[in-house]
Coordinates of C-alpha atoms in Angstrom, one line a residue:
X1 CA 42.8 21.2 17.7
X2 CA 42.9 17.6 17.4
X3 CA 42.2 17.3 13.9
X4 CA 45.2 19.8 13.3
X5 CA 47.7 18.0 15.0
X6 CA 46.3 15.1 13.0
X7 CA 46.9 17.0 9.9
X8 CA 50.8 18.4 11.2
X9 CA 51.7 14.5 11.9
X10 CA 50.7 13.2 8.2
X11 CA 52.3 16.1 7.2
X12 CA 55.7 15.3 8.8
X13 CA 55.6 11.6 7.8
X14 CA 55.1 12.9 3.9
X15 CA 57.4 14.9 4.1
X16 CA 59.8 12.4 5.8
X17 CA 59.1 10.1 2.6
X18 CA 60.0 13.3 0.3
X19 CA 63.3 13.1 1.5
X20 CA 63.9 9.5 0.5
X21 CA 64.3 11.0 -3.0
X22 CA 67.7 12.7 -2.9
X23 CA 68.6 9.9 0.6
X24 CA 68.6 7.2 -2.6
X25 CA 70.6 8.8 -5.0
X26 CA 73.1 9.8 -2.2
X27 CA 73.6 6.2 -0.8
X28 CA 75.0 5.1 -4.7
X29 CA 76.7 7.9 -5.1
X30 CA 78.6 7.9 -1.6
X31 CA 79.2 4.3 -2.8
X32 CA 81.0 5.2 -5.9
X33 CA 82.8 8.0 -3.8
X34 CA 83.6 5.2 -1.2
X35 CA 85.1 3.2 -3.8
X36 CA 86.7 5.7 -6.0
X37 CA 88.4 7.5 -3.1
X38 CA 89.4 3.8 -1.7
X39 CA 91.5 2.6 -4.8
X40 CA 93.1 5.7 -5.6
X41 CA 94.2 5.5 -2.2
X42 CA 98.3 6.2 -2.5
X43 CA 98.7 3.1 0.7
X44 CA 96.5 0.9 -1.2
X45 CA 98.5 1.7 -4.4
X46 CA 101.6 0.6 -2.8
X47 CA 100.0 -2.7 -1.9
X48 CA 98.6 -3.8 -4.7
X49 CA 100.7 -2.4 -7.3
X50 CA 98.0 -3.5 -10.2
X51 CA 95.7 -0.7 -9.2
X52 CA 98.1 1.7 -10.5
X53 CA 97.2 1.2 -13.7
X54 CA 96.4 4.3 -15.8
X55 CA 93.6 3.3 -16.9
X56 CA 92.1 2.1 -13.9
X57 CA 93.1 5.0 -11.9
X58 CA 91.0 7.0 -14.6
X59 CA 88.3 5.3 -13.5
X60 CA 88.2 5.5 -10.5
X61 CA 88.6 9.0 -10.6
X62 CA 85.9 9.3 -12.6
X63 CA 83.2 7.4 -10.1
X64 CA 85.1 9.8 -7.2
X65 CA 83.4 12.8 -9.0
X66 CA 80.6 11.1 -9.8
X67 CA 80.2 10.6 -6.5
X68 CA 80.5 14.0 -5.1
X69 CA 77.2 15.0 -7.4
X70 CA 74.7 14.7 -5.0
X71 CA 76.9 16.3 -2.2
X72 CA 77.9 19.2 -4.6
X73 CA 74.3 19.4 -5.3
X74 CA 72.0 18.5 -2.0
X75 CA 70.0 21.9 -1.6
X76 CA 68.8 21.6 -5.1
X77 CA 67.7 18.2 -5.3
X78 CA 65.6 18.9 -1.8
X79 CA 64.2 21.6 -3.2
X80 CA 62.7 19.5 -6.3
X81 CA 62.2 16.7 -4.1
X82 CA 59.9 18.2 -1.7
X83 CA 57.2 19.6 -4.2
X84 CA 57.7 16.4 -6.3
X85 CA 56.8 13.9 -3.5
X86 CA 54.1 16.3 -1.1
X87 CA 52.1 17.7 -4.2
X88 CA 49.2 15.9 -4.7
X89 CA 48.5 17.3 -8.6
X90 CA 51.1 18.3 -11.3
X91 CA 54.1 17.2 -9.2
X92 CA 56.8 17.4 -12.6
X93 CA 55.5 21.3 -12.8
X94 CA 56.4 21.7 -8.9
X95 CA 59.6 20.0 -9.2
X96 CA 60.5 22.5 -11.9
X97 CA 59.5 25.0 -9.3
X98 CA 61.6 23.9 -6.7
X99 CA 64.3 24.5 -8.8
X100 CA 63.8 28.0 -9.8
X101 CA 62.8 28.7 -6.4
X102 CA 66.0 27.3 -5.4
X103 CA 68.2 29.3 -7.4
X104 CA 65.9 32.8 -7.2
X105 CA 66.9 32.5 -3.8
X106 CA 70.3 32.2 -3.3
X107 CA 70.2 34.8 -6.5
X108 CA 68.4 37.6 -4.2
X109 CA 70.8 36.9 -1.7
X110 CA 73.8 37.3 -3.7
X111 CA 72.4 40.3 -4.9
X112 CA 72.1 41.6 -1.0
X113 CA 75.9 40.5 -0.4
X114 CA 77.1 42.8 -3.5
X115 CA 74.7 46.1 -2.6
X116 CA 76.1 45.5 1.2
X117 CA 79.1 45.0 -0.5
X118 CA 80.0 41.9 1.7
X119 CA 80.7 39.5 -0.7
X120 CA 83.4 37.4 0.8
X121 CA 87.0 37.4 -0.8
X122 CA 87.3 33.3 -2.4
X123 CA 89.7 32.7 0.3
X124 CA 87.3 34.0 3.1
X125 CA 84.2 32.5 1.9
X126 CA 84.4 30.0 4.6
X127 CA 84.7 32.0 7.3
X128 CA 81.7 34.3 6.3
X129 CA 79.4 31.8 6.1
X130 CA 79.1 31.8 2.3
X131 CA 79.5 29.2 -0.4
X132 CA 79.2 28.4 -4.4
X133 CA 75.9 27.0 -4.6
X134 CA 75.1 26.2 -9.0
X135 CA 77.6 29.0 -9.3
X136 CA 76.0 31.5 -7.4
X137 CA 78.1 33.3 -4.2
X138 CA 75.5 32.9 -1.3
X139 CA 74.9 31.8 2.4
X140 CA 76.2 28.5 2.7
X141 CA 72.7 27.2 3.5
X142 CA 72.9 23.9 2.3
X143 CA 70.0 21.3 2.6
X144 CA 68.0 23.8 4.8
X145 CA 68.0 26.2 1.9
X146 CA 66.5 23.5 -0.6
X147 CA 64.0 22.5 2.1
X148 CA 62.4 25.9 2.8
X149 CA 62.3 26.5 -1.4
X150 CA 60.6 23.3 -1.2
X151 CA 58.0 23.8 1.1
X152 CA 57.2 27.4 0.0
X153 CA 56.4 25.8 -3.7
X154 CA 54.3 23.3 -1.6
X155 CA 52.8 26.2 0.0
X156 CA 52.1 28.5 -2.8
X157 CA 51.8 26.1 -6.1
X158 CA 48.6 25.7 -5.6
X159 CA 47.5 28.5 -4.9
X160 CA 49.5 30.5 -7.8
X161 CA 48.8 27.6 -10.6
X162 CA 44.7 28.3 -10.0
X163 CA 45.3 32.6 -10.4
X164 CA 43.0 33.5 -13.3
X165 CA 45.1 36.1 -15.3
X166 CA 43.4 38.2 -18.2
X167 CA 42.9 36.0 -21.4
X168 CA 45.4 37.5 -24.0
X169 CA 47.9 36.7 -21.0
X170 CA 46.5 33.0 -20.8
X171 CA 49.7 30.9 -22.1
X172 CA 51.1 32.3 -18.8
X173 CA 48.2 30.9 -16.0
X174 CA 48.2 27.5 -14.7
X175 CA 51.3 25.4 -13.7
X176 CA 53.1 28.1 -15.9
X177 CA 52.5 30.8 -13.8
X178 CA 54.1 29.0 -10.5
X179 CA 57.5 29.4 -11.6
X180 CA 57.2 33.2 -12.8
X181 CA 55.6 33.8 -9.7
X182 CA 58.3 32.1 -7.3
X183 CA 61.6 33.8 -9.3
X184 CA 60.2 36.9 -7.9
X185 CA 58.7 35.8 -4.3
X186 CA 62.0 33.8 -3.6
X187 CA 64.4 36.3 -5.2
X188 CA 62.8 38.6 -2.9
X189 CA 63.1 36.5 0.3
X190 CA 66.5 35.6 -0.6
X191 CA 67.4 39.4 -0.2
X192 CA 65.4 40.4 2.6
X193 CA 64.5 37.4 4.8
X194 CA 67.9 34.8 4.2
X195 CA 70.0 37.3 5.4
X196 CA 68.6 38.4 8.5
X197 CA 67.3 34.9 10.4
X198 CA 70.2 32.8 7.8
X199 CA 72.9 34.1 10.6
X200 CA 71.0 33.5 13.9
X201 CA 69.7 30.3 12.8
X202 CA 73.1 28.5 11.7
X203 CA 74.8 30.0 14.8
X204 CA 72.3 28.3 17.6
X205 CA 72.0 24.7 15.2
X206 CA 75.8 25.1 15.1
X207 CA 75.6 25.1 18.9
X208 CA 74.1 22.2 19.6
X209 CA 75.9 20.8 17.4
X210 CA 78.7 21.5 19.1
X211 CA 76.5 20.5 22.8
X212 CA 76.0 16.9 21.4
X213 CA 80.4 17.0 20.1
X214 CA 81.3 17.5 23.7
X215 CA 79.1 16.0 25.2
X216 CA 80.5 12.8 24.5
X217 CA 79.3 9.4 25.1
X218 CA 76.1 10.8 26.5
X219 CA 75.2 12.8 23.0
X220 CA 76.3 9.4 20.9
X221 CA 73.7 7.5 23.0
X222 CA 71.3 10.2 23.1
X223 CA 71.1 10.8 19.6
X224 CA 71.1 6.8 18.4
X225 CA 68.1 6.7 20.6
X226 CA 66.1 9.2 18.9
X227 CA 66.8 7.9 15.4
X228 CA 65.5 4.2 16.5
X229 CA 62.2 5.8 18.6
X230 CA 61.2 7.5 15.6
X231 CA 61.2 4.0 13.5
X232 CA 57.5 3.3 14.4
X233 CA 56.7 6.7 13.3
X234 CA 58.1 6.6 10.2
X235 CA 59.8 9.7 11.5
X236 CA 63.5 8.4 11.8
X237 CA 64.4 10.2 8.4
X238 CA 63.5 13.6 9.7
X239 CA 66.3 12.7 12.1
X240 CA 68.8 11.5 10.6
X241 CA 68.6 13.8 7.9
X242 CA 68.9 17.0 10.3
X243 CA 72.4 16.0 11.8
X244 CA 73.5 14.6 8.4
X245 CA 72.7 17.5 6.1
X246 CA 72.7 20.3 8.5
X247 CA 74.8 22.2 11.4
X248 CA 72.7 20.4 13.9
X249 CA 74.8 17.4 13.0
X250 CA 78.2 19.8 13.4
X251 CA 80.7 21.7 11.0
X252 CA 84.5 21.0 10.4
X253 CA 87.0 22.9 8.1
X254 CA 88.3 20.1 6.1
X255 CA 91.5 21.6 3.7
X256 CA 90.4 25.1 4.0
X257 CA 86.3 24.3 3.0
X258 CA 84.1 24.7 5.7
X259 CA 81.3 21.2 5.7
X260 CA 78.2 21.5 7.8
X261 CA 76.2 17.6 8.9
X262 CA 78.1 14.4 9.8
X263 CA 77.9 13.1 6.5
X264 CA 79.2 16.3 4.6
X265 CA 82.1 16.4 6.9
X266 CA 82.7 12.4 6.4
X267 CA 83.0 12.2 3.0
X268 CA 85.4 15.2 3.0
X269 CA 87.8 13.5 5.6
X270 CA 87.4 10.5 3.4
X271 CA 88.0 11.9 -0.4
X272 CA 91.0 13.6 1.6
X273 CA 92.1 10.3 2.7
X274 CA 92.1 12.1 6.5
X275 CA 91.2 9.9 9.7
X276 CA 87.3 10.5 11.1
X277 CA 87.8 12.3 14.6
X278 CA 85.9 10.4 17.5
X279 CA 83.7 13.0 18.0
X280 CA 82.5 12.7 14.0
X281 CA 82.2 8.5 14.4
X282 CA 79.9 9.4 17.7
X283 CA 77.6 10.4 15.3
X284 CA 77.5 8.3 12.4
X285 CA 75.1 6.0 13.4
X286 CA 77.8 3.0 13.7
X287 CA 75.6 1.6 16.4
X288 CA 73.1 0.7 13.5
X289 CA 75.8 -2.0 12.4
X290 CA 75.8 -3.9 15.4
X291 CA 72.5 -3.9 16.3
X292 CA 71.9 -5.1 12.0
X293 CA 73.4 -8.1 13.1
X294 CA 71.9 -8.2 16.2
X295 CA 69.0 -8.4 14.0
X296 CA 69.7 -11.4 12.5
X297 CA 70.2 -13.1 15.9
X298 CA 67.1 -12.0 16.9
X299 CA 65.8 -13.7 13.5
X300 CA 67.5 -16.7 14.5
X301 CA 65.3 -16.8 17.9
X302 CA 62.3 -16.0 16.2
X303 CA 62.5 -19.0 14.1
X304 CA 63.3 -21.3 16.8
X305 CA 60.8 -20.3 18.9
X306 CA 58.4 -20.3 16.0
X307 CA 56.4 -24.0 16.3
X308 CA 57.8 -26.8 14.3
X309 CA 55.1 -26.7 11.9
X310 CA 55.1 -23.2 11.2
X311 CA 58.9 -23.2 10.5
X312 CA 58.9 -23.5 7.2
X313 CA 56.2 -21.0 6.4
X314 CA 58.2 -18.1 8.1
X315 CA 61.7 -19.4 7.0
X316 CA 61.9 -17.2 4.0
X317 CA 60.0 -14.2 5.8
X318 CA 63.5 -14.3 8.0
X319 CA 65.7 -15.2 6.0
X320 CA 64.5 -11.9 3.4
X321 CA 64.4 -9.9 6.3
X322 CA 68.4 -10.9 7.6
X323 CA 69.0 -10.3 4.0
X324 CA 67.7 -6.9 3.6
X325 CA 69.2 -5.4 7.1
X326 CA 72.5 -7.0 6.5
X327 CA 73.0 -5.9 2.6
X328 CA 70.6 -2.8 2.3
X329 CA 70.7 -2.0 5.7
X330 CA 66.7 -1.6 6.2
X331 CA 66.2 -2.5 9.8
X332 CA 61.9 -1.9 9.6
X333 CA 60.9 -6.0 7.9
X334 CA 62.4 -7.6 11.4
X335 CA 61.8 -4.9 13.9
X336 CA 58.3 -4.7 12.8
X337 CA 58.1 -8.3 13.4
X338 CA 58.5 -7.6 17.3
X339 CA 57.4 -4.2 17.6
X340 CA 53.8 -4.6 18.5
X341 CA 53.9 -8.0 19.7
X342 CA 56.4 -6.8 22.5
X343 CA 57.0 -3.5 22.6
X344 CA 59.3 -3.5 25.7
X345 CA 61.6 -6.2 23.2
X346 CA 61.5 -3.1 20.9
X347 CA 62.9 -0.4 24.1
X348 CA 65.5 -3.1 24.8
X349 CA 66.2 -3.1 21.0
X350 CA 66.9 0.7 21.0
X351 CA 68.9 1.1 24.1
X352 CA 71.4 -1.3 22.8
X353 CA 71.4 0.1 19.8
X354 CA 72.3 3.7 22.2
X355 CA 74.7 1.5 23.9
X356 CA 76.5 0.3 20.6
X357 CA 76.7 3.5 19.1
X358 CA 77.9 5.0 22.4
X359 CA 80.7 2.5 23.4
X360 CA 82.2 2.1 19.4
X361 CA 84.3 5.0 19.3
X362 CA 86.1 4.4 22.3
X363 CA 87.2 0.8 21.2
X364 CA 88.9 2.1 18.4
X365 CA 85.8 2.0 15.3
X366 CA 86.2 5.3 13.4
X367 CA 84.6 3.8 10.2
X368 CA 81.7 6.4 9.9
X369 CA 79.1 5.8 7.6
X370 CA 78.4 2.2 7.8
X371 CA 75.0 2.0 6.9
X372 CA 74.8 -1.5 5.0
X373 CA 77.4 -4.5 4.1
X374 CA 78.8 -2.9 1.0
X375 CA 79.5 0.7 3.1
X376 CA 80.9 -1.2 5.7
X377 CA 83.4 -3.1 3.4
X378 CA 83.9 0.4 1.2
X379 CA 84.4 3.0 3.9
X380 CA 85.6 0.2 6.8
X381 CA 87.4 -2.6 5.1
X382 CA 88.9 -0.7 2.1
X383 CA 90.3 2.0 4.2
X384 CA 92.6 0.1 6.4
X385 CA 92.5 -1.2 10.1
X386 CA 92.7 2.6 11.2
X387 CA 89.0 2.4 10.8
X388 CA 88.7 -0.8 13.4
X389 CA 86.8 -2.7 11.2
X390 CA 88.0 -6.1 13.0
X391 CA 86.6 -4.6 16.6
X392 CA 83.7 -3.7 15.1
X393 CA 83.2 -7.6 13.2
X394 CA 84.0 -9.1 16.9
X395 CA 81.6 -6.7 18.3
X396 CA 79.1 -7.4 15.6
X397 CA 79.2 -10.8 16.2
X398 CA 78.7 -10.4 20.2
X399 CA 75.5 -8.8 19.5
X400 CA 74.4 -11.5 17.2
X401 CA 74.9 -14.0 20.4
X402 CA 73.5 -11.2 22.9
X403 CA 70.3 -10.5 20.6
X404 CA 69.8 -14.2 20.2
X405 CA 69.8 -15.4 23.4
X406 CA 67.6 -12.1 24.8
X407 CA 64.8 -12.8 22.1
X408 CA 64.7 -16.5 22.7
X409 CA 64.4 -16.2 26.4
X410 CA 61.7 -13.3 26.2
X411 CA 59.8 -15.2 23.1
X412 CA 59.7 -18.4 26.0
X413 CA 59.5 -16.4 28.9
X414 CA 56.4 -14.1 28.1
X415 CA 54.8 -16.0 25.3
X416 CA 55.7 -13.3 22.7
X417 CA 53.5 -14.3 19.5
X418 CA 56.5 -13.8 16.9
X419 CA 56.2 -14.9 13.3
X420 CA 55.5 -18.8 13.6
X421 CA 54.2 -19.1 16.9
X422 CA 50.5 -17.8 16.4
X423 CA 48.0 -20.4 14.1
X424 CA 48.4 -19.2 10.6
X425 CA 44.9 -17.7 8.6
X426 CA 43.7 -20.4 5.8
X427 CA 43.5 -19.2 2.3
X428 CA 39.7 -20.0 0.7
X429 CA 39.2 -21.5 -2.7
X430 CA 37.9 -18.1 -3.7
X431 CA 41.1 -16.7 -2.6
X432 CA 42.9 -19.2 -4.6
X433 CA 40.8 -18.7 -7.7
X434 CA 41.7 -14.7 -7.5
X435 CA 45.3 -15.1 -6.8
X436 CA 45.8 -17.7 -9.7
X437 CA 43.8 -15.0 -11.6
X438 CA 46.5 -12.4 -10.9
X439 CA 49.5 -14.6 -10.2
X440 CA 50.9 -12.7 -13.6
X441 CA 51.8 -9.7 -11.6
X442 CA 53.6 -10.8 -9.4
X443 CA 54.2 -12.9 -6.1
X444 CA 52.5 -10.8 -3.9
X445 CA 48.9 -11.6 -3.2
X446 CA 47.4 -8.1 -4.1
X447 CA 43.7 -8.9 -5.0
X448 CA 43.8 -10.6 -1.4
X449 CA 45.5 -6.9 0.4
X450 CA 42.8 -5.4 -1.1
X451 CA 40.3 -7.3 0.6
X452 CA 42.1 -7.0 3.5
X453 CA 41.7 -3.4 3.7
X454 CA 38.1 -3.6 3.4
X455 CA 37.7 -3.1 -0.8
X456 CA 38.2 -0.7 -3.2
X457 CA 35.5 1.7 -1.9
X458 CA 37.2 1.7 1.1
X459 CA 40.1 3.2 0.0
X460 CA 40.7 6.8 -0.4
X461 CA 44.0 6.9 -0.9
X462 CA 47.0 4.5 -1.2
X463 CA 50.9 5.7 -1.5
X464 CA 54.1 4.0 -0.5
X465 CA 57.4 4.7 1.1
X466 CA 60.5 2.7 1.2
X467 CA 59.2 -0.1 3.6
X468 CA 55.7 0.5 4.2
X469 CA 52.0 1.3 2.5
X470 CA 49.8 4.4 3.4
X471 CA 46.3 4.4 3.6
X472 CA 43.5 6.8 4.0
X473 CA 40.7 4.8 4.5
X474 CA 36.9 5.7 4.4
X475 CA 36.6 3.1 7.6
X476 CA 39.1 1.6 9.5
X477 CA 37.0 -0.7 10.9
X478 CA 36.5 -2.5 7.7
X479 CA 40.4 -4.0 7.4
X480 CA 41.2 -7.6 8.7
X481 CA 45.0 -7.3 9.8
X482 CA 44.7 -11.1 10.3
X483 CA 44.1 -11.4 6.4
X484 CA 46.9 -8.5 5.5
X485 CA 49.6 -10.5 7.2
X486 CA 48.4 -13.3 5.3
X487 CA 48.9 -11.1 2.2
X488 CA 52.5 -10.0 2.7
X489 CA 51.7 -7.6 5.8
X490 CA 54.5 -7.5 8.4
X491 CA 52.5 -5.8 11.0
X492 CA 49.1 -2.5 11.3
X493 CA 50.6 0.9 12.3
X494 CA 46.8 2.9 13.7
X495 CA 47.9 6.6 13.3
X496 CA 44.1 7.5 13.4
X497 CA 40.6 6.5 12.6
X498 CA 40.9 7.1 9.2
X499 CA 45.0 6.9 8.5
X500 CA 46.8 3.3 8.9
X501 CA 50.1 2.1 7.7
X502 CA 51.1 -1.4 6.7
X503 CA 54.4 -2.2 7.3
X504 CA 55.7 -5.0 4.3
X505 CA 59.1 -4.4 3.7
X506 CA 61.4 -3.5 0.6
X507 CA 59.0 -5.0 -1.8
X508 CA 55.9 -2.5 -0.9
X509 CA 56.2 -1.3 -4.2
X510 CA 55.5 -4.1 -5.9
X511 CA 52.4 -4.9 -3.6
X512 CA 51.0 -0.6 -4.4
X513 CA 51.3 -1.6 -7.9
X514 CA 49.2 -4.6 -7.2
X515 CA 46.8 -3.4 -5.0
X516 CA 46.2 -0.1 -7.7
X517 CA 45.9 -3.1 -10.7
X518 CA 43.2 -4.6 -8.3
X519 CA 41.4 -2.2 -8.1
X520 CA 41.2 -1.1 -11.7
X521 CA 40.2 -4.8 -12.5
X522 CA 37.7 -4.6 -10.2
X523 CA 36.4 -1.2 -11.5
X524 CA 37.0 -2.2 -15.0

């Protein structure tokens, strides 16, 4: 029993990296909406009269549709992106998959909806429940559609791609096979098995949806909460991505087109140039602005606590870190930093963030989607002092102070060992030698991680995510998380005796790449 829960929680966190895929391509392109919507803006027009311009309005018309590809698009790029990042073997094959899988699916549904014959009128697609999806009439599933076609490919790939067929029928087995086989399993549950739980299913997420709308401040804190606890568990994306992509998160009819998840229903009040309603900003996770720069105050502390020697050393370790959360809005290089050298700093951390989040909306901040400095500038600035962007700067800058002054009386208080305050591991001349060896690569000291975690033959397996390495190691006991940090490590995440995580920050891939070149030296 143990060993399967094991195996469930690995599961979630790869599959909470799979969705990182389509999460990138949808942060540039809600950029380019952002912007394009922004400057066509008729008010904005009027003020600056140069961004009239033909040919400028063009453009920006054209990164406006740009923009809405990945939204036009989500359930299909989920359903590639699951089978692409949880396969372990032949992941291009199961991408390819997912998408056949995707579209057999909403294809056997459509073909239920004509033999039932209740294919909704154009007008009253909205209010069926059905949708356009790669121009196929179907249940408006959304994301949740491209997630179950991706993990039925994950399912069943490999068990199709190994089906021995008869030899003259050979060009068909293997990886081939896989998608012959899912147009027919998903076209049939598309017909039988959509249909009947598709109804049920969106009508209870739709209600609590609708719970954590009216439930007001209490659902806004509630649900910041639960997107920070998950941060150790590299679980926060699982969250974030169920109320952003699915009814869970709410639905709105926005100019007579029904949108299910907060950030569905953003972007359509925003490319319509429409206000966000309070109950919508509750949701957006604008807490996570304040406590970004709360962030940096706690940064701040942890330097001047750090001791005067050690200053120097951990300047640029802060200063990346400020960077990072301010511009790209990745919050995991400082929190880790305090995490498990105090988690109660970490509990204080998250109900501010529930506080922030909480209290926003009522002062008058209806930016949304303000996840890093350029969002905040195209979706707060850019649209006008309707979206209280200035309470949200004087707020910001409150929390800076407030964070500042809590971390450097807790770091003092309780002898916190924050970057900088604990005696710093030498580097050996053997060290040196390997590092000036491999300094080609890169900056980060992979030869030296490698050691770290015990050698080569103690690794089994070795993948990244956006701020942090995983390992499957033959014996845990082998690492030295003294001599990681020294390597670029920010902190050792234990999930079991075999399974660790290193949190480094947004420049783990660099340090994979290093660590994989290692060990190919070393078996070369």
């Amino acid at each position: 029993m143990e060993n399967k829960k094991k195996s469930l929680w690995q599961f979630f966190q790869m599959l909470g990296k799979t969705f990182m895929f389509p999460i990138a391509l949808l942060s540039v392109c809600g950029m380019l909406l952002g912007i394009g919507s922004a400057f066509t803006n008729s008010s904005l027009i009027e003020a600056v009269p140069l961004l009239g311009n033909p040919v400028l309005q063009k453009i920006f018309s054209f990164m406006t549709t740009m923009g809405l590809f990945a939204f036009n698009n989500l359930g299909v790029l989920f359903a590639m992106a699951i089978p692409l990042g949880l396969l372990k073997e032949e992941k291009e094959f199961g991408a390819f998959t997912g998408l056949v899988s995707f579209m057999a699916m909403h294809i056997g549904t459509n073909f239920y909806l004509i033999i039932t014959d209740q294919l909704a009128a154009a007008d009253k697609m909205t209010e069926a429940g059905q949708g356009m999806i790669l121009g196929i009439q179907t249940y408006n599933t959304s994301v949740l559609g491209g997630i179950i076609a991706g993990l039925m490919v994950f399912w069943l790939y490999p068990k199709i791609s190994k089906v021995k067929i008869p030899e003259a029928l050979g060009f068909y087995s293997g990886p081939r096979l896989a998608p012959i086989a899912m147009l027919v399993i998903m076209g049939i549950f598309g017909m039988v098995a959509v249909p009947l739980f598709w109804q049920p299913f969106y009508n209870f997420f739709k209600m609590i949806g609708e719970w954590i709308s009216t439930s007001g401040p209490i659902g806004y804190f509630s649900y910041a909460v639960a997107e920070r606890v998950t941060i150790p568990f590299g679980l926060n994306h699982l969250v974030t991505s169920t109320f952003r992509f699915t009814p869970i998160g709410g639905t709105a009819i926005i100019n007579g087109q029904e949108y299910m998840g907060t950030v569905n229903m953003f972007l359509a009040y925003v490319a319509n140039n429409m206000d966000i309603p309070l109950d919508l900003a509750g949701k957006m996770e604008q807490g996570k602005l304040m406590i970004q720069y709360g962030l940096c105050g706690a940064a701040l502390a942890m330097y001047r606590c750090a001791k005067p020697q050690n200053r120097k050393k951990i300047k640029g370790l802060l200063i990346t870190g400020a960077l990072t959360v301010v511009i790209g809005g990745i919050s995991e290089p400082i929190e880790f930093l305090f995490l498990f050298a105090c988690p109660p700093l970490f509990f204080v951390h998250t109900v501010l963030n529930g506080i922030a989040n909480m209290v926003l909306p009522y002062l008058g901040v209806l930016m949304g989607y303000t996840g890093d400095l350029i969002q905040f500038i195209t979706f707060g600035v850019l649209r006008g002092t309707r979206t209280g962007w200035p309470i949200a700067i004087a707020f910001a800058a409150f929390y800076f102070a407030l964070y500042y002054f809590i971390f450097k009386w807790s770091i003092q208080r309780f002898d916190i060992k924050t970057p900088g305050r604990e005696e710093v591991m030498a580097i050996s001349e053997e060290d040196t030698k390997d590092m000036d060896d491999f300094a080609a690569l890169s900056s980060y000291k992979g030869i030296q991680m490698l050691k770290a975690l015990g050698g080569k033959d103690n690794i089994v397996s070795i993948d990244n995510c956006v701020t942090r390495l995983r390992l499957e190691l033959n014996d845990v006991n082998l690492i030295d998380e003294d001599a990681i940090k020294n390597a670029g490590g920010i902190a050792v995440v234990h999930l079991d005796e075999h399974t660790i995580q290193v949190i480094v920050g947004t420049q783990v891939y660099a340090l994979r790449k290093q660590i994989n070149k290692a060990m190919e030296m070393q078996q070369a």
